[in-house]
XYZ file of C-alpha atoms in Angstrom:
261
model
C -83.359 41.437 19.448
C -84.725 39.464 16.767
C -86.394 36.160 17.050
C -86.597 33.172 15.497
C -89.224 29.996 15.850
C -87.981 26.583 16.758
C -88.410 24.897 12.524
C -85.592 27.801 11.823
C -83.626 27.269 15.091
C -83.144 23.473 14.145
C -83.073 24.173 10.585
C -86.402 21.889 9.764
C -87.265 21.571 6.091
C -90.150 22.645 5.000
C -91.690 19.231 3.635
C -91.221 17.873 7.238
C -92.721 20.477 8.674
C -95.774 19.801 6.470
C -96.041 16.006 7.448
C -95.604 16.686 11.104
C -98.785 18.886 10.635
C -100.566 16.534 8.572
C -99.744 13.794 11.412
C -101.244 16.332 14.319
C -104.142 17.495 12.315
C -105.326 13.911 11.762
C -104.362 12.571 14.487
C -107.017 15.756 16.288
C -109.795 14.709 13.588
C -110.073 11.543 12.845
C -111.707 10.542 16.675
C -114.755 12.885 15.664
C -114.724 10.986 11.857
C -114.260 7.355 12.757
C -116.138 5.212 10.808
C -117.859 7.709 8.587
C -117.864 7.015 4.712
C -116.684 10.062 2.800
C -117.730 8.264 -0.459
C -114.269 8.507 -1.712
C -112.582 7.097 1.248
C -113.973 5.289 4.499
C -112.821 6.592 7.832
C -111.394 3.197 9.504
C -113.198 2.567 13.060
C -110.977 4.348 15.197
C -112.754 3.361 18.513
C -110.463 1.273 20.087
C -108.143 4.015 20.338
C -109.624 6.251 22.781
C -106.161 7.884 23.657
C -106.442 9.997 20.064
C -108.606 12.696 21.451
C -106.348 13.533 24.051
C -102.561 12.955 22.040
C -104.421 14.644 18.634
C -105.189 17.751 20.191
C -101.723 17.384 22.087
C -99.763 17.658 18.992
C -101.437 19.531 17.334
C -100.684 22.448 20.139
C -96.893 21.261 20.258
C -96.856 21.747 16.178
C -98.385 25.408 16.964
C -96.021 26.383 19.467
C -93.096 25.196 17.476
C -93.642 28.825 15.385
C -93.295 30.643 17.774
C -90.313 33.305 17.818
C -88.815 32.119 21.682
C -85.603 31.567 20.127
C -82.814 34.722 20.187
C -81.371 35.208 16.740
C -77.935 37.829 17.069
C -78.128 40.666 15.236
C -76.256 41.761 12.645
C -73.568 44.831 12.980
C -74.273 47.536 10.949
C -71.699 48.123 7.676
C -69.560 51.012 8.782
C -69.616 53.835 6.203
C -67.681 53.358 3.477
C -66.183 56.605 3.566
C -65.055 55.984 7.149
C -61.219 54.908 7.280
C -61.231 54.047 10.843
C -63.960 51.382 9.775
C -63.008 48.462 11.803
C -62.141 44.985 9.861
C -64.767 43.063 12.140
C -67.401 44.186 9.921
C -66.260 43.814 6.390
C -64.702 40.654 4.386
C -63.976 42.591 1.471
C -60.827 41.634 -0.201
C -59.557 39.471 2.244
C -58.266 35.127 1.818
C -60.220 32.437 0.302
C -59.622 28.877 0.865
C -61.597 26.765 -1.241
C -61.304 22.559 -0.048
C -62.978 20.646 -2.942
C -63.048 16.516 -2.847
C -62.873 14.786 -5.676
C -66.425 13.784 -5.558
C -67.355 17.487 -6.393
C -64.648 18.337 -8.206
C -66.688 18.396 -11.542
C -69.001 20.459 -9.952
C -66.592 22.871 -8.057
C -67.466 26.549 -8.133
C -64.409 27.704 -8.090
C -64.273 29.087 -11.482
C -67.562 31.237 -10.827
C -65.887 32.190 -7.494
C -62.367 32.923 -9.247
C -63.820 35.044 -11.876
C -65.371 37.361 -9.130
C -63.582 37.504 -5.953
C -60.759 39.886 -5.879
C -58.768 38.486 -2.583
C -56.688 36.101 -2.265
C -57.916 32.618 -3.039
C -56.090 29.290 -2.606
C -57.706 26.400 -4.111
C -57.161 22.537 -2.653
C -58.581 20.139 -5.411
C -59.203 16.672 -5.078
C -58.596 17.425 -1.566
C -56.910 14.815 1.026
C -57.737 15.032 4.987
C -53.682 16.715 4.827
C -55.106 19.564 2.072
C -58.039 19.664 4.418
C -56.524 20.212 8.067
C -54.207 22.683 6.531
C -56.708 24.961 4.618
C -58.601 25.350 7.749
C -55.526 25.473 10.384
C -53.952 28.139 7.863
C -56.538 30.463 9.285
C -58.347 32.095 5.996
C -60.695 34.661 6.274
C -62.887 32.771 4.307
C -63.102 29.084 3.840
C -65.745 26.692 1.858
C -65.375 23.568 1.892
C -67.326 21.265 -0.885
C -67.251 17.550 0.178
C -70.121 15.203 0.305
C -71.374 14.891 4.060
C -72.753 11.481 5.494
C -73.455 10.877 8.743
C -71.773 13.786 10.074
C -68.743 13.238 8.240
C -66.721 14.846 5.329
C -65.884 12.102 2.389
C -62.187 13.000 1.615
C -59.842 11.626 -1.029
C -58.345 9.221 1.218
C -59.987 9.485 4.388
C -62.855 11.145 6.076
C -63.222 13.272 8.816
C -65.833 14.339 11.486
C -67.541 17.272 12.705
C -66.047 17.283 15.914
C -62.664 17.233 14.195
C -63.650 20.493 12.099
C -64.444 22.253 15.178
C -61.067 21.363 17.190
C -59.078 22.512 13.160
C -61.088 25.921 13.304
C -60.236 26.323 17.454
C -56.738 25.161 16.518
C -56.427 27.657 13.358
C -53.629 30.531 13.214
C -56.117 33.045 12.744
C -60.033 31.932 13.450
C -61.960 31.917 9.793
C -64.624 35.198 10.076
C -66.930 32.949 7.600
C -67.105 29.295 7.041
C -69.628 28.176 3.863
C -70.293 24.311 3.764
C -71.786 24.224 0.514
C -72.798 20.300 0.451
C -75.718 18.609 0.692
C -77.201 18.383 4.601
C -74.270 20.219 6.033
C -75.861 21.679 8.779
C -75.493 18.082 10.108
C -72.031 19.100 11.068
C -73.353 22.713 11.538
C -73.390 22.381 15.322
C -69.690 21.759 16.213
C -68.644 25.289 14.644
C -70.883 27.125 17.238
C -67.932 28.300 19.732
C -64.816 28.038 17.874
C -64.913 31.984 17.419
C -66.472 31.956 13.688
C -68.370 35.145 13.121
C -70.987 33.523 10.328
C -71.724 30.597 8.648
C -73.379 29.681 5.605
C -75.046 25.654 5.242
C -77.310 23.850 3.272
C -80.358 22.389 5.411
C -80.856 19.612 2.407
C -79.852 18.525 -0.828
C -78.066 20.951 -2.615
C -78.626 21.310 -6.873
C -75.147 21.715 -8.531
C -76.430 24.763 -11.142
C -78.390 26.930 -8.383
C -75.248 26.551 -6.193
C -72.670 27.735 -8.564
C -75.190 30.507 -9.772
C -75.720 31.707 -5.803
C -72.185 31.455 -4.803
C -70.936 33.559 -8.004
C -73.211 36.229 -6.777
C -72.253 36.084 -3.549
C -69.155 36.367 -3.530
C -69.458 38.949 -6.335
C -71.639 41.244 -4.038
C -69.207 40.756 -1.358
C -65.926 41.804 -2.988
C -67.804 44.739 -4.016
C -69.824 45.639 -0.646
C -67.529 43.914 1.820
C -71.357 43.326 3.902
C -71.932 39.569 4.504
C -75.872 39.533 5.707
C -76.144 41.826 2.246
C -74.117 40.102 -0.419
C -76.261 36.478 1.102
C -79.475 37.967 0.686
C -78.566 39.898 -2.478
C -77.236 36.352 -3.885
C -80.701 34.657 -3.027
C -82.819 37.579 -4.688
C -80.602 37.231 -7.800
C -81.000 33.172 -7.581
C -84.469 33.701 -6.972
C -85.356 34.859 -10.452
C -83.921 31.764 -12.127
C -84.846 28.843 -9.085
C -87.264 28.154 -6.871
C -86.241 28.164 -2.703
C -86.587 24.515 -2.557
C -82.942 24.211 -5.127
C -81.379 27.366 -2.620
C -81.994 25.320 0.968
C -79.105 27.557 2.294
C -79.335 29.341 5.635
C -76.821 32.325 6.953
C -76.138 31.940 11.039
C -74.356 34.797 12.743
C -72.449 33.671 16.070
C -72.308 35.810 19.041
């Protein structure tokens, strides 16, 4: 089985990552500097803090062991052949229902027309959508459902109202027909992440920070392109972020694909 280290278990961003190095690896040096003029900069006297040479090198090993792959990441199923027509629907999403929840906060920068113009299932858009349009896109059951609504604090800004994580898990448990793929394509939205882990969803697609309007239209039009012709989730994600990746760095694509066991 593959594995995965703890910064891509919890979804850390890269910058923080950084700085919690930077923090270990000074706080492991500067006892063995203190006081020392570099001629740019002067080490402050760091003597009275005696404690550093035992929490620097501390840290420094917890920061290390934090890449290490401990963590189980499921595998993937293999695509059944395409020639095979006994292949079972677990394993493809190809021309199956879109819902698409957009709140009026992003409903200038909705991809639904890039999505539209590609996806050749069934899609049902709710724009400028209300916590009603909301609980009934997701309790509909859709194979496929993305919602695009600013998240704060673990919450889903609505038209009228807003509505928790918790409450997105108990929709999806509560849903005719359990989503196979649930995109959150917001800023942060692996905040709410979490509460979809046992509600039965086969994959999930979040962003792990802020999220650029243009690189997210561009990746989710090739997405969903690749998937209405390939029907392969893990393949039409990673074939969107090699396309993206020509035009934007990784930094405007923080998006990460989890499948659930």
């Amino acid at each position: 089985m593959q594995r995965r280290n703890t910064y891509q278990r919890f979804q850390v961003p890269d910058g923080l990552q950084l700085t919690l190095f930077l923090i270990a690896f000074v706080a492991t040096v500067s006892p063995y500097i203190s006081g020392i003029d570099l001629g740019f900069v002067k080490v402050p006297d760091l003597s009275s803090l005696p404690y550093l040479k035992f929490i620097g090198p501390i840290s420094l090993l917890f920061f290390i062991f934090g890449y290490l792959t401990i963590w189980p990441t499921p595998k993937f199923e293999e695509q059944p052949n395409k020639d095979d027509q006994n292949a079972s629907s677990e394993t493809t999403l190809r021309f199956l229902s879109l819902a698409l929840v957009t709140s009026a906060d992003h409903q200038e920068f909705s991809s639904f027309d890039e999505i539209a113009s590609v996806w050749k299932g069934d899609i049902k858009a709710f724009h400028d959508a209300t916590a009603q349009d909301f609980c009934d896109a997701v309790l509909a059951g859709p194979d496929i459902l993305q919602i695009e609504a600013t998240v704060s604090s673990g919450r889903f800004l609505l038209s009228d109202k807003e509505i928790d994580a918790q409450s997105l898990g108990q929709l999806l448990q509560g849903a005719e027909a359990t989503p196979k793929l649930v995109i959150l394509s917001a800023c942060d939205s692996f905040r709410v992440a979490q509460e979809m882990e046992n509600t039965g969803i086969r994959w999930s697609i979040v962003a792990h920070a802020s999220l650029p309007v243009e690189p997210s239209a561009h990746f989710f039009k090739e997405f969903y392109k690749s998937l209405a012709d390939d029907g392969d989730v893990r393949r039409a994600y990673y074939a969107a972020q090699g396309r993206a990746a020509v035009i934007y760095s990784p930094r405007e694509l923080p998006l990460s694909l989890t499948e659930y066991g």
